[in-house]
mmCIF file of C-alpha atoms in Angstrom:
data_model
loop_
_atom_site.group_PDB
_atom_site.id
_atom_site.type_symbol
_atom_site.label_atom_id
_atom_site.label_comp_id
_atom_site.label_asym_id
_atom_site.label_seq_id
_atom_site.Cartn_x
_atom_site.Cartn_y
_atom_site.Cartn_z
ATOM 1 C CA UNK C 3 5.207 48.469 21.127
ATOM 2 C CA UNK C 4 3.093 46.802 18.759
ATOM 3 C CA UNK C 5 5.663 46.531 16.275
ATOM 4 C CA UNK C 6 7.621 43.942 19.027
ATOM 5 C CA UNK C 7 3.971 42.597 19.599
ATOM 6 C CA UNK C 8 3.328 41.481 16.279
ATOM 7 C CA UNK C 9 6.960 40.106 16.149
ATOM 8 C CA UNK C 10 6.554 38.692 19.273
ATOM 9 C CA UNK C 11 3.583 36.383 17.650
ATOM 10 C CA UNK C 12 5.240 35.675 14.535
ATOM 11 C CA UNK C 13 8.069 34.120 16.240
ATOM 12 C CA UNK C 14 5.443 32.014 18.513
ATOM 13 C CA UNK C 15 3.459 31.012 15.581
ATOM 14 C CA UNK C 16 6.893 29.440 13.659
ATOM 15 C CA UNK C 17 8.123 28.190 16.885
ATOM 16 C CA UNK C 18 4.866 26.453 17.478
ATOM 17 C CA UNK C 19 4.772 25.232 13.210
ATOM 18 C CA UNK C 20 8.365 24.128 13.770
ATOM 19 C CA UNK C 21 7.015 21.336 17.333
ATOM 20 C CA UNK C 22 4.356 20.186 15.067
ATOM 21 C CA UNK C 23 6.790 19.192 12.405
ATOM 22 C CA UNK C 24 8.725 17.560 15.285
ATOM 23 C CA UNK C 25 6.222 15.670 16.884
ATOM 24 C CA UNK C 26 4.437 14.626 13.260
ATOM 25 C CA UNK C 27 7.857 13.856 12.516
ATOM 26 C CA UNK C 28 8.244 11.726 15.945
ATOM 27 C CA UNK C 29 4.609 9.655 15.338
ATOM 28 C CA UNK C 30 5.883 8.526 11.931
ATOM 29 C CA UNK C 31 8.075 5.519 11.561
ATOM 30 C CA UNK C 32 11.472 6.067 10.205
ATOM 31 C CA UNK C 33 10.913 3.423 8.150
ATOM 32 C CA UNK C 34 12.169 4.021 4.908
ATOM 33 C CA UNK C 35 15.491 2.935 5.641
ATOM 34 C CA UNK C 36 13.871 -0.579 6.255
ATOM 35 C CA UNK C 37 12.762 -0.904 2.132
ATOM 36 C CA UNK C 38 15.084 -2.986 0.210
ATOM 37 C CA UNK C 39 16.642 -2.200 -2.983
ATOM 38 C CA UNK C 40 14.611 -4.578 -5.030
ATOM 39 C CA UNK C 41 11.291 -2.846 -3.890
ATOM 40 C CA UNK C 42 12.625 0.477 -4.387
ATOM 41 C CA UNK C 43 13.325 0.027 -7.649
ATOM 42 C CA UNK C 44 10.095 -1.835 -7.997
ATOM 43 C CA UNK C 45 8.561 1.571 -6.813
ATOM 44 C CA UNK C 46 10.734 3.899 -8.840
ATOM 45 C CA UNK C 47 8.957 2.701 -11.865
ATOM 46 C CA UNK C 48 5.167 2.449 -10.740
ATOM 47 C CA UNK C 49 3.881 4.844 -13.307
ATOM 48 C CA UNK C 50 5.477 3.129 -16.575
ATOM 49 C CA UNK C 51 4.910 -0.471 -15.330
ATOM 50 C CA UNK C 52 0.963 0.815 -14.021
ATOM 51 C CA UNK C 53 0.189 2.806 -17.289
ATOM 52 C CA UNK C 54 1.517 -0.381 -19.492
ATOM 53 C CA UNK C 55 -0.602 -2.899 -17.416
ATOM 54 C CA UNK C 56 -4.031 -0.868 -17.279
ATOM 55 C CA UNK C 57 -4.010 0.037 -20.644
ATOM 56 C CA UNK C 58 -3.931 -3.424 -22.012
ATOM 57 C CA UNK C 59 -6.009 -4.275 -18.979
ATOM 58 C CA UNK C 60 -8.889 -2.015 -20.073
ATOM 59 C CA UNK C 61 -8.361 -3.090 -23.935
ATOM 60 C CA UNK C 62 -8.103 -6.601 -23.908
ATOM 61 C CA UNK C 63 -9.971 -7.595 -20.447
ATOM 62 C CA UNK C 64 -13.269 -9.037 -20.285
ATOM 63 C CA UNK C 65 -16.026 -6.400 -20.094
ATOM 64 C CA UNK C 66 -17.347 -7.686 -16.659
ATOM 65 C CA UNK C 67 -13.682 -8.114 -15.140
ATOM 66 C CA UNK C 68 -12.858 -4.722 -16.668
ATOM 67 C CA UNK C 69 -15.671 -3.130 -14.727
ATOM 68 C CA UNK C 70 -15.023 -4.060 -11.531
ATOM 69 C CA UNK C 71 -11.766 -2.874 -12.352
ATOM 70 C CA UNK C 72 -12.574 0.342 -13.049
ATOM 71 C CA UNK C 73 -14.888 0.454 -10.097
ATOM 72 C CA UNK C 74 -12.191 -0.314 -7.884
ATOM 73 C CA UNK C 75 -9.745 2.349 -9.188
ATOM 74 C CA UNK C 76 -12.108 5.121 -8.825
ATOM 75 C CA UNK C 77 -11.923 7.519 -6.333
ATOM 76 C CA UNK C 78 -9.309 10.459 -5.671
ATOM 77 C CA UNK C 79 -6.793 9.168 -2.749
ATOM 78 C CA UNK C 80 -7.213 10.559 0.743
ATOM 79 C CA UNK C 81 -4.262 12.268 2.444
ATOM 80 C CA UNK C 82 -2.654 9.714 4.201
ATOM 81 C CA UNK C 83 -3.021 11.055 7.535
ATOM 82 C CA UNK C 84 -6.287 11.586 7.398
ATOM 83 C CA UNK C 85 -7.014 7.680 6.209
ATOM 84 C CA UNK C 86 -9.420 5.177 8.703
ATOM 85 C CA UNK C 87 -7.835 1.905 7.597
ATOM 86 C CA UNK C 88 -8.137 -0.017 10.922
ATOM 87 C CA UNK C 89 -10.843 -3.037 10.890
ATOM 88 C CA UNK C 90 -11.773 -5.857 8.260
ATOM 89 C CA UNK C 91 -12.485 -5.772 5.106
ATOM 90 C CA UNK C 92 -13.570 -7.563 2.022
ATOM 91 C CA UNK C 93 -10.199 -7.832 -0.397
ATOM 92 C CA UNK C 94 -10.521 -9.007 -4.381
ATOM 93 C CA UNK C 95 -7.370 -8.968 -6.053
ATOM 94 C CA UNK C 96 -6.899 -8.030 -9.866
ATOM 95 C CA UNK C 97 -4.094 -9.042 -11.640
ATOM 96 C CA UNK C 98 -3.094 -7.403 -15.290
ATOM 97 C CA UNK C 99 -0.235 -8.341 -17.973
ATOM 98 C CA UNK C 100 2.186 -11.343 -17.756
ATOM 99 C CA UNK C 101 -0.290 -14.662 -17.966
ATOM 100 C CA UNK C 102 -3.400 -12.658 -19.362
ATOM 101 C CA UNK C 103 -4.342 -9.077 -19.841
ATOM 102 C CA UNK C 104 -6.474 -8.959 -16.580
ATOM 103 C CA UNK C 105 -7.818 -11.805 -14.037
ATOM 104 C CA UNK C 106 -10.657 -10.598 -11.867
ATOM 105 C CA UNK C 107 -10.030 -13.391 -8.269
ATOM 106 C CA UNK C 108 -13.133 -13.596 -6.307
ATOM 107 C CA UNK C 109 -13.291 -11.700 -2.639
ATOM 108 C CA UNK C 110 -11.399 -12.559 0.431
ATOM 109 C CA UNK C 111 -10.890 -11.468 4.012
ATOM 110 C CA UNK C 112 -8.314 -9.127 4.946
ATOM 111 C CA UNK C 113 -7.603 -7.151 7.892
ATOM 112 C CA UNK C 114 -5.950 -3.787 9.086
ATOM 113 C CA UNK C 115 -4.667 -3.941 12.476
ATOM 114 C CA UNK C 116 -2.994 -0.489 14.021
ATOM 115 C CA UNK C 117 0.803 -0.971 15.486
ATOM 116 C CA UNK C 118 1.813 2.216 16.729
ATOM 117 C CA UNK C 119 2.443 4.677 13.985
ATOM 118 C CA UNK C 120 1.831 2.231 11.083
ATOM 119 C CA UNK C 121 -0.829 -0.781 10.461
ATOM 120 C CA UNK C 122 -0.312 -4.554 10.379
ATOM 121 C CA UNK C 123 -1.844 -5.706 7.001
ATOM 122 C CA UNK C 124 -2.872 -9.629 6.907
ATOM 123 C CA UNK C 125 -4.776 -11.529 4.130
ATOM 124 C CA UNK C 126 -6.660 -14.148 6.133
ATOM 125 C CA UNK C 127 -8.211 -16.308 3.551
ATOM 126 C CA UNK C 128 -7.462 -17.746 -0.086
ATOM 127 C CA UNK C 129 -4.618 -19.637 -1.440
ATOM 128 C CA UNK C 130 -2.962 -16.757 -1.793
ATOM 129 C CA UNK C 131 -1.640 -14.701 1.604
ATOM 130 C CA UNK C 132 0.278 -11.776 2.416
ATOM 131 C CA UNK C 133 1.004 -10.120 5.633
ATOM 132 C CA UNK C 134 3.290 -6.932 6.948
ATOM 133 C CA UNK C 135 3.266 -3.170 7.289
ATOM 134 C CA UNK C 136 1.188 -0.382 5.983
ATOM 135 C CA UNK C 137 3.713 2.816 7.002
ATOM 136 C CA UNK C 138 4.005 6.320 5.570
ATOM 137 C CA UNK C 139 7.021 6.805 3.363
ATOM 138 C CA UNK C 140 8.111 10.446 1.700
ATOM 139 C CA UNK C 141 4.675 10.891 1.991
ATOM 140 C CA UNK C 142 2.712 8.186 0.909
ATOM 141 C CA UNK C 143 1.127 5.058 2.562
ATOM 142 C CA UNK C 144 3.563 2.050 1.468
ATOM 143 C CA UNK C 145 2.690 -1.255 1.918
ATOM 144 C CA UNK C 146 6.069 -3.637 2.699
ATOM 145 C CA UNK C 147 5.086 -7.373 3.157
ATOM 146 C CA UNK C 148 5.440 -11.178 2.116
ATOM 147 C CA UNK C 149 3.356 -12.977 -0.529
ATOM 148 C CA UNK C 150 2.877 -16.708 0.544
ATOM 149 C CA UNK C 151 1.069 -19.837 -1.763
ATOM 150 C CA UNK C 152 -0.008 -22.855 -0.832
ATOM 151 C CA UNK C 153 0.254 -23.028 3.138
ATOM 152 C CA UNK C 154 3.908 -22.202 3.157
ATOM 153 C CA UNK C 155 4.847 -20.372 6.778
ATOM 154 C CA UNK C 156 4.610 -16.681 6.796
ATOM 155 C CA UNK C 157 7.462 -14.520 7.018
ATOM 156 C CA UNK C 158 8.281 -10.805 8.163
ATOM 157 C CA UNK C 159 9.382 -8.436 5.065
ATOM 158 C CA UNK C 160 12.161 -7.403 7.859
ATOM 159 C CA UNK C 161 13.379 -11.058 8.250
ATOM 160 C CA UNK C 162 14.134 -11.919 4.387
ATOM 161 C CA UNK C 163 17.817 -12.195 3.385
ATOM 162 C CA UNK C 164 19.219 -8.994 1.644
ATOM 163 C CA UNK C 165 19.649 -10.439 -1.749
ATOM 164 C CA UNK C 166 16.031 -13.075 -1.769
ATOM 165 C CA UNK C 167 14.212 -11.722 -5.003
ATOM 166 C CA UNK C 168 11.007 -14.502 -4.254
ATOM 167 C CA UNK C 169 10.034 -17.613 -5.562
ATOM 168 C CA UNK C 170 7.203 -19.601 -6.252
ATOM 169 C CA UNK C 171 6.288 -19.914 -2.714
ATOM 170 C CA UNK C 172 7.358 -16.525 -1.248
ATOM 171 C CA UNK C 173 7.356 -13.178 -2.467
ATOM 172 C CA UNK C 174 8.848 -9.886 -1.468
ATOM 173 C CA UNK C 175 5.509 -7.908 -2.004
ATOM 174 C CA UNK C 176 5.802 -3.823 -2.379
ATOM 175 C CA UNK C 177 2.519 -1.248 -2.454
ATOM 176 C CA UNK C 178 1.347 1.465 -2.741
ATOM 177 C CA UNK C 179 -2.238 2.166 -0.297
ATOM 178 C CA UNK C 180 -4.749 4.654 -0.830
ATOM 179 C CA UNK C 181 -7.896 5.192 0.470
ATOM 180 C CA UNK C 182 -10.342 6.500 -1.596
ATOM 181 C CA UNK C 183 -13.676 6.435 0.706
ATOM 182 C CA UNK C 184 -14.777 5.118 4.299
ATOM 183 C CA UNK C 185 -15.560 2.006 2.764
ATOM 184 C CA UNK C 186 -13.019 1.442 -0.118
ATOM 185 C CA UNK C 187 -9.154 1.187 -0.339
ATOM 186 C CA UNK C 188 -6.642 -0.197 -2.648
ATOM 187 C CA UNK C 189 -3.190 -1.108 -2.602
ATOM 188 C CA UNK C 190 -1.333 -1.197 -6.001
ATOM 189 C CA UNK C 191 1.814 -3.627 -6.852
ATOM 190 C CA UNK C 192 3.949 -2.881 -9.255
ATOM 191 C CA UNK C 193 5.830 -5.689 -10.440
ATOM 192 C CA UNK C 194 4.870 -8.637 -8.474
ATOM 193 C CA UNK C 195 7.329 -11.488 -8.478
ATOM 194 C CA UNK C 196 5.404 -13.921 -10.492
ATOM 195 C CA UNK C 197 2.624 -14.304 -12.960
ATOM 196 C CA UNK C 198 1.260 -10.630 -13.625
ATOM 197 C CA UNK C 199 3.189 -7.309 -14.122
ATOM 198 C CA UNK C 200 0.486 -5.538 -12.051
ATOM 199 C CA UNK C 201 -1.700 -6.047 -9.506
ATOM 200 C CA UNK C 202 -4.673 -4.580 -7.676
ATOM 201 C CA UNK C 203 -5.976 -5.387 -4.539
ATOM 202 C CA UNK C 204 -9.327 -3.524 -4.094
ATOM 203 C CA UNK C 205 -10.639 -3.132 -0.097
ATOM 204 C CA UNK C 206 -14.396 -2.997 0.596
ATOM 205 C CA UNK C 207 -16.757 -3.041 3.935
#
């Protein structure tokens, strides 16, 4: 008798694990069909093309710049579920290698916007704009989106032709997003289309 109860609770406990995995599987986007090649790959090799950058970052960049640098790459990650992106925030992007070892820009307004089981990302103000979709991707928060300069229109990561690699104008734009405190984010870029090799864009409010 308690033999079949204690099976008996076992085989509720995994049937109940196994919803969970469906319906956490059901909230999150199946999205990772939707990355293209080019950002893939741009992702495949974060950790040589971030190591490269930051080290010659931290060596050659101006001690102020290098700070805030280091300020804004402090801070273990939060799981990605548990993250609190929505709402505005301050955004200062850092970009390291290519032109010079590290360029500190000054702060801009950004905003994260929920859309069902991922975020809407924008970059309100500067010269420099981006806009598309924070989503969870094996795992992590990826950031899939379009880099525009100088006014030109906005366009949806989904819309670009399959084989557009960017130009001076617009920009294919991958990330990865963590959120290391109420108050602070980040979303790294390997391999940005033009001028650096890496960039940071650090998230305060």
């Amino acid at each position: 008798m308690c033999a079949h109860l204690r099976l008996s609770r076992l085989t509720c406990c995994v049937n109940m694990m196994r919803l969970a995995s469906l319906l956490i599987a059901l909230a999150l986007p199946a999205a990772a069909q939707d990355m293209r090649p080019q950002e893939a790959a741009r992702l495949a090799d974060f950790d040589a093309i971030a190591g490269v950058a930051l080290i010659g970052a931290l060596a050659e960049g101006s001690r102020g710049d290098v700070d805030l640098l280091q300020e804004a790459m402090a801070g273990v990650p939060l799981p990605a579920l548990q993250t609190t992106l929505a709402g505005d925030w301050s955004c200062r992007t850092f970009k390291l290698g290519g032109l010079l070892p590290l360029v500190a820009y000054a702060a801009f307004e950004c905003r994260i916007t929920p859309d069902g089981a991922r975020f809407v990302f924008e970059k309100l103000s500067g010269s420099q704009r981006t806009s598309g979709t924070i989503q969870i991707i094996d795992g992590q928060m990826i950031y899939l989106g379009v880099g525009t300069v100088n006014d030109a229109p906005q366009r949806a990561y989904a819309d670009l032709h399959p084989a557009f690699i960017g130009n001076g104008d617009v920009q294919p734009q991958v990330g990865i997003v963590e959120q290391s405190g109420p108050n602070s984010a980040r979303i790294l870029f390997p391999a940005p289309i033009v001028e650096s090799d890496f960039d940071v864009l650090w998230l305060t409010r």
